[in-house]
PDB file of N, CA and C in Angstrom:
ATOM      1  N   MET A  25       0.936  -1.174  -0.027  1.00  0.00           N
ATOM      2  CA  MET A  25       0.051   0.123   0.141  1.00  0.00           C
ATOM      3  C   MET A  25       0.768   1.132  -0.004  1.00  0.00           C
ATOM      4  N   THR A  26       0.826   1.990  -1.005  1.00  0.00           N
ATOM      5  CA  THR A  26       1.460   3.303  -0.937  1.00  0.00           C
ATOM      6  C   THR A  26       0.832   4.381  -0.184  1.00  0.00           C
ATOM      7  N   GLY A  27       1.536   5.187   0.660  1.00  0.00           N
ATOM      8  CA  GLY A  27       1.003   6.169   1.203  1.00  0.00           C
ATOM      9  C   GLY A  27       0.603   5.861   2.662  1.00  0.00           C
ATOM     10  N   GLY A  28       0.528   4.573   3.108  1.00  0.00           N
ATOM     11  CA  GLY A  28       0.102   4.261   4.301  1.00  0.00           C
ATOM     12  C   GLY A  28       0.835   4.669   5.510  1.00  0.00           C
ATOM     13  N   VAL A  29       0.270   5.266   6.503  1.00  0.00           N
ATOM     14  CA  VAL A  29       0.991   5.721   7.558  1.00  0.00           C
ATOM     15  C   VAL A  29       0.872   4.931   8.932  1.00  0.00           C
ATOM     16  N   GLY A  30      -0.383   4.784   9.279  1.00  0.00           N
ATOM     17  CA  GLY A  30      -0.582   4.098  10.557  1.00  0.00           C
ATOM     18  C   GLY A  30      -2.117   4.487  11.212  1.00  0.00           C
ATOM     19  N   PHE A  31      -2.191   3.782  12.312  1.00  0.00           N
ATOM     20  CA  PHE A  31      -3.489   3.930  12.895  1.00  0.00           C
ATOM     21  C   PHE A  31      -3.583   5.213  13.873  1.00  0.00           C
ATOM     22  N   GLY A  32      -4.630   5.656  14.111  1.00  0.00           N
ATOM     23  CA  GLY A  32      -4.767   6.846  14.952  1.00  0.00           C
ATOM     24  C   GLY A  32      -6.441   6.922  15.275  1.00  0.00           C
ATOM     25  N   VAL A  33      -6.628   7.933  16.066  1.00  0.00           N
ATOM     26  CA  VAL A  33      -7.972   8.194  16.386  1.00  0.00           C
ATOM     27  C   VAL A  33      -8.264   9.681  15.858  1.00  0.00           C
ATOM     28  N   PHE A  34      -9.589   9.911  15.444  1.00  0.00           N
ATOM     29  CA  PHE A  34      -9.967  10.945  14.689  1.00  0.00           C
ATOM     30  C   PHE A  34     -11.461  11.301  14.886  1.00  0.00           C
ATOM     31  N   SER A  35     -11.925  12.304  14.671  1.00  0.00           N
ATOM     32  CA  SER A  35     -13.528  12.592  14.641  1.00  0.00           C
ATOM     33  C   SER A  35     -13.690  13.605  13.431  1.00  0.00           C
ATOM     34  N   VAL A  36     -14.815  13.584  13.030  1.00  0.00           N
ATOM     35  CA  VAL A  36     -15.450  14.527  11.787  1.00  0.00           C
ATOM     36  C   VAL A  36     -16.527  15.267  12.500  1.00  0.00           C
ATOM     37  N   GLU A  37     -16.553  16.615  12.374  1.00  0.00           N
ATOM     38  CA  GLU A  37     -17.440  17.567  12.725  1.00  0.00           C
ATOM     39  C   GLU A  37     -17.598  17.251  14.202  1.00  0.00           C
ATOM     40  N   ARG A  38     -18.737  16.977  14.870  1.00  0.00           N
ATOM     41  CA  ARG A  38     -19.247  16.901  16.201  1.00  0.00           C
ATOM     42  C   ARG A  38     -19.160  15.412  16.418  1.00  0.00           C
ATOM     43  N   GLY A  39     -18.914  14.497  15.613  1.00  0.00           N
ATOM     44  CA  GLY A  39     -18.990  12.938  15.809  1.00  0.00           C
ATOM     45  C   GLY A  39     -18.087  12.461  17.025  1.00  0.00           C
ATOM     46  N   ALA A  40     -18.344  11.309  17.344  1.00  0.00           N
ATOM     47  CA  ALA A  40     -17.428  10.751  18.431  1.00  0.00           C
ATOM     48  C   ALA A  40     -16.110  10.369  17.774  1.00  0.00           C
ATOM     49  N   PRO A  41     -14.986  10.340  18.592  1.00  0.00           N
ATOM     50  CA  PRO A  41     -13.800   9.872  18.180  1.00  0.00           C
ATOM     51  C   PRO A  41     -13.729   8.483  17.798  1.00  0.00           C
ATOM     52  N   ARG A  42     -13.259   8.109  16.903  1.00  0.00           N
ATOM     53  CA  ARG A  42     -13.087   6.555  16.445  1.00  0.00           C
ATOM     54  C   ARG A  42     -11.762   6.337  15.708  1.00  0.00           C
ATOM     55  N   VAL A  43     -11.401   4.987  15.467  1.00  0.00           N
ATOM     56  CA  VAL A  43     -10.133   4.685  14.998  1.00  0.00           C
ATOM     57  C   VAL A  43     -10.140   4.756  13.525  1.00  0.00           C
ATOM     58  N   GLY A  44      -8.985   5.233  12.940  1.00  0.00           N
ATOM     59  CA  GLY A  44      -8.914   5.395  11.525  1.00  0.00           C
ATOM     60  C   GLY A  44      -7.402   4.899  10.964  1.00  0.00           C
ATOM     61  N   PHE A  45      -7.140   4.871   9.925  1.00  0.00           N
ATOM     62  CA  PHE A  45      -5.882   4.656   9.315  1.00  0.00           C
ATOM     63  C   PHE A  45      -5.468   5.499   8.349  1.00  0.00           C
ATOM     64  N   ARG A  46      -4.331   6.267   8.574  1.00  0.00           N
ATOM     65  CA  ARG A  46      -3.896   7.392   7.789  1.00  0.00           C
ATOM     66  C   ARG A  46      -3.311   6.823   6.402  1.00  0.00           C
ATOM     67  N   VAL A  47      -3.883   7.309   5.212  1.00  0.00           N
ATOM     68  CA  VAL A  47      -3.436   6.911   4.052  1.00  0.00           C
ATOM     69  C   VAL A  47      -3.132   8.291   3.127  1.00  0.00           C
ATOM     70  N   GLY A  48      -2.099   8.513   2.895  1.00  0.00           N
ATOM     71  CA  GLY A  48      -1.666   9.803   2.052  1.00  0.00           C
ATOM     72  C   GLY A  48      -2.185  10.989   2.738  1.00  0.00           C
ATOM     73  N   HIS A  49      -3.068  11.686   2.136  1.00  0.00           N
ATOM     74  CA  HIS A  49      -3.533  13.025   2.587  1.00  0.00           C
ATOM     75  C   HIS A  49      -4.893  12.707   3.241  1.00  0.00           C
ATOM     76  N   GLY A  50      -5.267  11.366   3.661  1.00  0.00           N
ATOM     77  CA  GLY A  50      -6.543  11.125   4.242  1.00  0.00           C
ATOM     78  C   GLY A  50      -6.618  10.058   5.271  1.00  0.00           C
ATOM     79  N   ILE A  51      -7.798   9.823   5.650  1.00  0.00           N
ATOM     80  CA  ILE A  51      -8.075   8.918   6.705  1.00  0.00           C
ATOM     81  C   ILE A  51      -9.199   7.728   6.366  1.00  0.00           C
ATOM     82  N   LEU A  52      -8.732   6.613   6.526  1.00  0.00           N
ATOM     83  CA  LEU A  52      -9.783   5.343   6.215  1.00  0.00           C
ATOM     84  C   LEU A  52     -10.399   5.161   7.563  1.00  0.00           C
ATOM     85  N   ASP A  53     -11.805   5.390   7.643  1.00  0.00           N
ATOM     86  CA  ASP A  53     -12.500   5.248   8.784  1.00  0.00           C
ATOM     87  C   ASP A  53     -12.817   3.587   8.838  1.00  0.00           C
ATOM     88  N   LEU A  54     -12.110   3.132   9.824  1.00  0.00           N
ATOM     89  CA  LEU A  54     -12.140   1.611   9.980  1.00  0.00           C
ATOM     90  C   LEU A  54     -13.527   1.034  10.304  1.00  0.00           C
ATOM     91  N   ALA A  55     -14.270   1.681  11.113  1.00  0.00           N
ATOM     92  CA  ALA A  55     -15.514   1.215  11.493  1.00  0.00           C
ATOM     93  C   ALA A  55     -16.385   1.378  10.346  1.00  0.00           C
ATOM     94  N   ALA A  56     -16.453   2.425   9.697  1.00  0.00           N
ATOM     95  CA  ALA A  56     -17.342   2.760   8.546  1.00  0.00           C
ATOM     96  C   ALA A  56     -17.082   1.812   7.479  1.00  0.00           C
ATOM     97  N   ALA A  57     -15.759   1.145   7.415  1.00  0.00           N
ATOM     98  CA  ALA A  57     -15.440   0.326   6.361  1.00  0.00           C
ATOM     99  C   ALA A  57     -15.679  -1.192   6.620  1.00  0.00           C
ATOM    100  N   GLY A  58     -16.386  -1.354   7.962  1.00  0.00           N
ATOM    101  CA  GLY A  58     -16.768  -2.736   8.309  1.00  0.00           C
ATOM    102  C   GLY A  58     -15.795  -3.667   8.993  1.00  0.00           C
ATOM    103  N   LEU A  59     -14.698  -3.007   9.383  1.00  0.00           N
ATOM    104  CA  LEU A  59     -13.597  -3.784   9.978  1.00  0.00           C
ATOM    105  C   LEU A  59     -13.905  -4.255  11.530  1.00  0.00           C
ATOM    106  N   GLY A  60     -15.024  -3.911  12.010  1.00  0.00           N
ATOM    107  CA  GLY A  60     -15.414  -4.310  13.338  1.00  0.00           C
ATOM    108  C   GLY A  60     -15.791  -3.209  14.359  1.00  0.00           C
ATOM    109  N   GLU A  61     -16.358  -3.662  15.389  1.00  0.00           N
ATOM    110  CA  GLU A  61     -16.993  -2.669  16.497  1.00  0.00           C
ATOM    111  C   GLU A  61     -15.666  -2.170  17.303  1.00  0.00           C
ATOM    112  N   VAL A  62     -14.629  -2.892  17.386  1.00  0.00           N
ATOM    113  CA  VAL A  62     -13.454  -2.403  18.023  1.00  0.00           C
ATOM    114  C   VAL A  62     -12.920  -1.044  17.562  1.00  0.00           C
ATOM    115  N   PHE A  63     -13.224  -0.850  16.285  1.00  0.00           N
ATOM    116  CA  PHE A  63     -12.758   0.582  15.761  1.00  0.00           C
ATOM    117  C   PHE A  63     -13.771   1.722  16.046  1.00  0.00           C
ATOM    118  N   THR A  64     -14.854   1.405  16.743  1.00  0.00           N
ATOM    119  CA  THR A  64     -15.798   2.491  17.188  1.00  0.00           C
ATOM    120  C   THR A  64     -15.280   3.140  18.476  1.00  0.00           C
ATOM    121  N   ALA A  65     -14.298   2.543  19.050  1.00  0.00           N
ATOM    122  CA  ALA A  65     -13.700   2.971  20.341  1.00  0.00           C
ATOM    123  C   ALA A  65     -12.989   4.343  20.202  1.00  0.00           C
ATOM    124  N   GLY A  66     -13.027   5.049  21.366  1.00  0.00           N
ATOM    125  CA  GLY A  66     -12.291   6.425  21.205  1.00  0.00           C
ATOM    126  C   GLY A  66     -10.836   6.343  21.423  1.00  0.00           C
ATOM    127  N   SER A  67     -10.259   5.182  21.495  1.00  0.00           N
ATOM    128  CA  SER A  67      -8.820   4.897  21.577  1.00  0.00           C
ATOM    129  C   SER A  67      -8.331   3.619  20.855  1.00  0.00           C
ATOM    130  N   LEU A  68      -7.115   3.387  20.755  1.00  0.00           N
ATOM    131  CA  LEU A  68      -6.418   2.261  20.088  1.00  0.00           C
ATOM    132  C   LEU A  68      -6.409   1.015  21.218  1.00  0.00           C
ATOM    133  N   ASN A  69      -6.615   1.272  22.427  1.00  0.00           N
ATOM    134  CA  ASN A  69      -6.459   0.251  23.497  1.00  0.00           C
ATOM    135  C   ASN A  69      -7.326  -1.054  23.361  1.00  0.00           C
ATOM    136  N   PRO A  70      -8.505  -0.996  22.877  1.00  0.00           N
ATOM    137  CA  PRO A  70      -9.365  -2.330  22.548  1.00  0.00           C
ATOM    138  C   PRO A  70      -8.579  -3.077  21.198  1.00  0.00           C
ATOM    139  N   PHE A  71      -8.076  -2.241  20.387  1.00  0.00           N
ATOM    140  CA  PHE A  71      -7.564  -2.985  19.226  1.00  0.00           C
ATOM    141  C   PHE A  71      -6.217  -3.495  19.569  1.00  0.00           C
ATOM    142  N   LEU A  72      -5.342  -2.774  20.345  1.00  0.00           N
ATOM    143  CA  LEU A  72      -4.210  -3.453  20.688  1.00  0.00           C
ATOM    144  C   LEU A  72      -4.124  -4.525  21.537  1.00  0.00           C
ATOM    145  N   ALA A  73      -5.166  -4.525  22.364  1.00  0.00           N
ATOM    146  CA  ALA A  73      -5.433  -5.752  23.281  1.00  0.00           C
ATOM    147  C   ALA A  73      -5.634  -6.995  22.443  1.00  0.00           C
ATOM    148  N   LEU A  74      -6.063  -6.885  21.118  1.00  0.00           N
ATOM    149  CA  LEU A  74      -6.428  -8.191  20.342  1.00  0.00           C
ATOM    150  C   LEU A  74      -4.997  -8.903  19.931  1.00  0.00           C
ATOM    151  N   GLY A  75      -3.844  -8.202  19.941  1.00  0.00           N
ATOM    152  CA  GLY A  75      -2.561  -8.931  19.609  1.00  0.00           C
ATOM    153  C   GLY A  75      -2.209  -8.788  18.181  1.00  0.00           C
ATOM    154  N   ARG A  76      -0.896  -9.408  18.007  1.00  0.00           N
ATOM    155  CA  ARG A  76      -0.258  -9.249  16.760  1.00  0.00           C
ATOM    156  C   ARG A  76      -0.920  -9.915  15.527  1.00  0.00           C
ATOM    157  N   SER A  77      -1.638 -11.061  15.595  1.00  0.00           N
ATOM    158  CA  SER A  77      -2.343 -11.767  14.396  1.00  0.00           C
ATOM    159  C   SER A  77      -3.508 -10.802  14.072  1.00  0.00           C
ATOM    160  N   ALA A  78      -4.150 -10.106  15.017  1.00  0.00           N
ATOM    161  CA  ALA A  78      -5.323  -9.407  14.623  1.00  0.00           C
ATOM    162  C   ALA A  78      -4.819  -8.025  13.883  1.00  0.00           C
ATOM    163  N   TRP A  79      -3.678  -7.546  14.234  1.00  0.00           N
ATOM    164  CA  TRP A  79      -3.174  -6.296  13.828  1.00  0.00           C
ATOM    165  C   TRP A  79      -2.683  -6.557  12.243  1.00  0.00           C
ATOM    166  N   GLU A  80      -2.115  -7.820  12.142  1.00  0.00           N
ATOM    167  CA  GLU A  80      -1.572  -8.296  10.797  1.00  0.00           C
ATOM    168  C   GLU A  80      -2.848  -8.480   9.932  1.00  0.00           C
ATOM    169  N   ASP A  81      -3.930  -9.036  10.255  1.00  0.00           N
ATOM    170  CA  ASP A  81      -5.175  -9.272   9.507  1.00  0.00           C
ATOM    171  C   ASP A  81      -5.729  -7.993   9.144  1.00  0.00           C
ATOM    172  N   THR A  82      -5.798  -7.052  10.065  1.00  0.00           N
ATOM    173  CA  THR A  82      -6.409  -5.718   9.775  1.00  0.00           C
ATOM    174  C   THR A  82      -5.649  -4.982   8.851  1.00  0.00           C
ATOM    175  N   LEU A  83      -4.183  -4.940   8.925  1.00  0.00           N
ATOM    176  CA  LEU A  83      -3.449  -4.309   7.813  1.00  0.00           C
ATOM    177  C   LEU A  83      -3.548  -4.916   6.536  1.00  0.00           C
ATOM    178  N   ALA A  84      -3.850  -6.313   6.403  1.00  0.00           N
ATOM    179  CA  ALA A  84      -4.065  -6.939   5.056  1.00  0.00           C
ATOM    180  C   ALA A  84      -5.385  -6.434   4.493  1.00  0.00           C
ATOM    181  N   ARG A  85      -6.225  -6.288   5.387  1.00  0.00           N
ATOM    182  CA  ARG A  85      -7.782  -5.939   4.971  1.00  0.00           C
ATOM    183  C   ARG A  85      -7.683  -4.494   4.578  1.00  0.00           C
ATOM    184  N   ILE A  86      -6.914  -3.621   5.208  1.00  0.00           N
ATOM    185  CA  ILE A  86      -6.754  -2.186   4.951  1.00  0.00           C
ATOM    186  C   ILE A  86      -6.267  -1.968   3.626  1.00  0.00           C
ATOM    187  N   ASP A  87      -5.136  -2.822   3.338  1.00  0.00           N
ATOM    188  CA  ASP A  87      -4.563  -2.782   2.016  1.00  0.00           C
ATOM    189  C   ASP A  87      -5.521  -3.096   0.788  1.00  0.00           C
ATOM    190  N   GLN A  88      -6.377  -4.086   0.996  1.00  0.00           N
ATOM    191  CA  GLN A  88      -7.369  -4.539   0.092  1.00  0.00           C
ATOM    192  C   GLN A  88      -8.366  -3.391  -0.009  1.00  0.00           C
ATOM    193  N   LEU A  89      -8.684  -2.723   1.055  1.00  0.00           N
ATOM    194  CA  LEU A  89      -9.763  -1.601   0.957  1.00  0.00           C
ATOM    195  C   LEU A  89      -9.205  -0.530   0.129  1.00  0.00           C
ATOM    196  N   VAL A  90      -7.997   0.089   0.526  1.00  0.00           N
ATOM    197  CA  VAL A  90      -7.308   1.109  -0.025  1.00  0.00           C
ATOM    198  C   VAL A  90      -7.076   0.828  -1.573  1.00  0.00           C
ATOM    199  N   THR A  91      -6.573  -0.288  -1.904  1.00  0.00           N
ATOM    200  CA  THR A  91      -6.254  -0.513  -3.406  1.00  0.00           C
ATOM    201  C   THR A  91      -7.548  -0.830  -4.177  1.00  0.00           C
ATOM    202  N   GLY A  92      -8.651  -1.133  -3.451  1.00  0.00           N
ATOM    203  CA  GLY A  92      -9.893  -1.389  -4.078  1.00  0.00           C
ATOM    204  C   GLY A  92     -10.659   0.004  -4.301  1.00  0.00           C
ATOM    205  N   GLY A  93     -10.246   1.079  -3.731  1.00  0.00           N
ATOM    206  CA  GLY A  93     -10.835   2.359  -3.931  1.00  0.00           C
ATOM    207  C   GLY A  93     -11.753   2.875  -2.736  1.00  0.00           C
ATOM    208  N   ALA A  94     -11.445   2.445  -1.540  1.00  0.00           N
ATOM    209  CA  ALA A  94     -12.431   2.770  -0.422  1.00  0.00           C
ATOM    210  C   ALA A  94     -12.429   4.267  -0.197  1.00  0.00           C
ATOM    211  N   GLU A  95     -13.465   4.694   0.326  1.00  0.00           N
ATOM    212  CA  GLU A  95     -13.663   6.181   0.612  1.00  0.00           C
ATOM    213  C   GLU A  95     -12.714   6.601   1.742  1.00  0.00           C
ATOM    214  N   ILE A  96     -11.896   7.714   1.317  1.00  0.00           N
ATOM    215  CA  ILE A  96     -10.851   8.263   2.273  1.00  0.00           C
ATOM    216  C   ILE A  96     -11.419   9.509   2.528  1.00  0.00           C
ATOM    217  N   ILE A  97     -11.609   9.927   3.986  1.00  0.00           N
ATOM    218  CA  ILE A  97     -11.771  11.212   4.497  1.00  0.00           C
ATOM    219  C   ILE A  97     -10.502  12.043   4.386  1.00  0.00           C
ATOM    220  N   PRO A  98     -10.745  13.261   3.799  1.00  0.00           N
ATOM    221  CA  PRO A  98      -9.653  14.124   3.657  1.00  0.00           C
ATOM    222  C   PRO A  98      -9.156  14.710   5.126  1.00  0.00           C
ATOM    223  N   LEU A  99      -7.971  14.846   5.302  1.00  0.00           N
ATOM    224  CA  LEU A  99      -7.498  15.346   6.612  1.00  0.00           C
ATOM    225  C   LEU A  99      -8.104  16.691   7.002  1.00  0.00           C
ATOM    226  N   GLU A 100      -8.296  17.577   6.178  1.00  0.00           N
ATOM    227  CA  GLU A 100      -8.913  18.912   6.438  1.00  0.00           C
ATOM    228  C   GLU A 100     -10.248  18.784   7.163  1.00  0.00           C
ATOM    229  N   GLN A 101     -10.947  17.628   6.912  1.00  0.00           N
ATOM    230  CA  GLN A 101     -12.295  17.483   7.522  1.00  0.00           C
ATOM    231  C   GLN A 101     -12.149  16.744   8.866  1.00  0.00           C
ATOM    232  N   ALA A 102     -11.054  16.408   9.392  1.00  0.00           N
ATOM    233  CA  ALA A 102     -10.920  15.569  10.584  1.00  0.00           C
ATOM    234  C   ALA A 102     -10.235  16.311  11.651  1.00  0.00           C
ATOM    235  N   THR A 103     -10.427  15.837  12.786  1.00  0.00           N
ATOM    236  CA  THR A 103      -9.788  16.306  14.086  1.00  0.00           C
ATOM    237  C   THR A 103      -9.120  15.300  14.664  1.00  0.00           C
ATOM    238  N   THR A 104      -7.683  15.172  14.736  1.00  0.00           N
ATOM    239  CA  THR A 104      -7.069  14.033  15.540  1.00  0.00           C
ATOM    240  C   THR A 104      -7.119  14.200  17.001  1.00  0.00           C
ATOM    241  N   HIS A 105      -7.159  12.981  17.657  1.00  0.00           N
ATOM    242  CA  HIS A 105      -7.092  13.024  19.168  1.00  0.00           C
ATOM    243  C   HIS A 105      -5.877  11.970  19.531  1.00  0.00           C
ATOM    244  N   LEU A 106      -5.774  12.163  20.909  1.00  0.00           N
ATOM    245  CA  LEU A 106      -4.815  11.245  21.543  1.00  0.00           C
ATOM    246  C   LEU A 106      -5.217   9.724  21.329  1.00  0.00           C
ATOM    247  N   PRO A 107      -4.237   8.880  20.688  1.00  0.00           N
ATOM    248  CA  PRO A 107      -4.583   7.700  20.132  1.00  0.00           C
ATOM    249  C   PRO A 107      -4.789   6.539  21.405  1.00  0.00           C
ATOM    250  N   ILE A 108      -3.961   6.798  22.527  1.00  0.00           N
ATOM    251  CA  ILE A 108      -4.016   5.652  23.598  1.00  0.00           C
ATOM    252  C   ILE A 108      -4.382   6.226  24.806  1.00  0.00           C
ATOM    253  N   GLU A 109      -5.263   5.430  25.650  1.00  0.00           N
ATOM    254  CA  GLU A 109      -5.462   5.978  27.018  1.00  0.00           C
ATOM    255  C   GLU A 109      -4.386   5.196  27.805  1.00  0.00           C
ATOM    256  N   VAL A 110      -3.788   6.162  28.551  1.00  0.00           N
ATOM    257  CA  VAL A 110      -2.611   5.798  29.278  1.00  0.00           C
ATOM    258  C   VAL A 110      -3.084   5.631  30.817  1.00  0.00           C
ATOM    259  N   GLY A 111      -2.886   4.482  31.389  1.00  0.00           N
ATOM    260  CA  GLY A 111      -3.577   4.327  32.656  1.00  0.00           C
ATOM    261  C   GLY A 111      -2.749   4.760  33.818  1.00  0.00           C
ATOM    262  N   ASP A 112      -1.455   4.468  33.908  1.00  0.00           N
ATOM    263  CA  ASP A 112      -0.558   5.013  34.764  1.00  0.00           C
ATOM    264  C   ASP A 112       0.833   5.461  34.214  1.00  0.00           C
ATOM    265  N   TYR A 113       1.469   6.233  34.867  1.00  0.00           N
ATOM    266  CA  TYR A 113       2.611   6.667  34.505  1.00  0.00           C
ATOM    267  C   TYR A 113       3.641   7.059  35.700  1.00  0.00           C
ATOM    268  N   VAL A 114       4.872   6.370  35.726  1.00  0.00           N
ATOM    269  CA  VAL A 114       5.723   6.768  36.793  1.00  0.00           C
ATOM    270  C   VAL A 114       6.991   7.070  36.209  1.00  0.00           C
ATOM    271  N   ASP A 115       7.665   8.054  36.573  1.00  0.00           N
ATOM    272  CA  ASP A 115       8.699   8.666  36.169  1.00  0.00           C
ATOM    273  C   ASP A 115       9.927   8.046  37.035  1.00  0.00           C
ATOM    274  N   PHE A 116      10.557   7.124  36.586  1.00  0.00           N
ATOM    275  CA  PHE A 116      11.536   6.406  37.406  1.00  0.00           C
ATOM    276  C   PHE A 116      12.717   7.279  37.567  1.00  0.00           C
ATOM    277  N   TYR A 117      13.020   8.134  36.611  1.00  0.00           N
ATOM    278  CA  TYR A 117      14.155   9.215  36.835  1.00  0.00           C
ATOM    279  C   TYR A 117      14.019   9.976  38.001  1.00  0.00           C
ATOM    280  N   SER A 118      12.960  10.153  38.353  1.00  0.00           N
ATOM    281  CA  SER A 118      12.805  11.148  39.602  1.00  0.00           C
ATOM    282  C   SER A 118      13.372  10.394  40.847  1.00  0.00           C
ATOM    283  N   SER A 119      13.457   9.200  40.932  1.00  0.00           N
ATOM    284  CA  SER A 119      14.045   8.350  42.206  1.00  0.00           C
ATOM    285  C   SER A 119      15.568   8.418  42.212  1.00  0.00           C
ATOM    286  N   LEU A 120      16.107   8.994  41.133  1.00  0.00           N
ATOM    287  CA  LEU A 120      17.608   8.902  41.293  1.00  0.00           C
ATOM    288  C   LEU A 120      18.142  10.000  42.042  1.00  0.00           C
TER     289      LEU A 120
END
């Protein structure tokens, strides 16, 4: 797939944040493309929890959709959001 960048979270207008895949100068809406309920989440956490085989399967399906001419949302129409919900953070350097 040419122009594929990676996963992220976005919203359009006043819609809820959801998972997409950046392609060139646009975003493939993974939930709207029928890739599963996990992509309606407002973060990548549920998708990441599925593991490597699910990630690889999803990338293969994204490649099929993009090369097949799936609808891409222009970046100008989207707002990006923090992609991962961070549960805890510890700065170990502070203890030195």
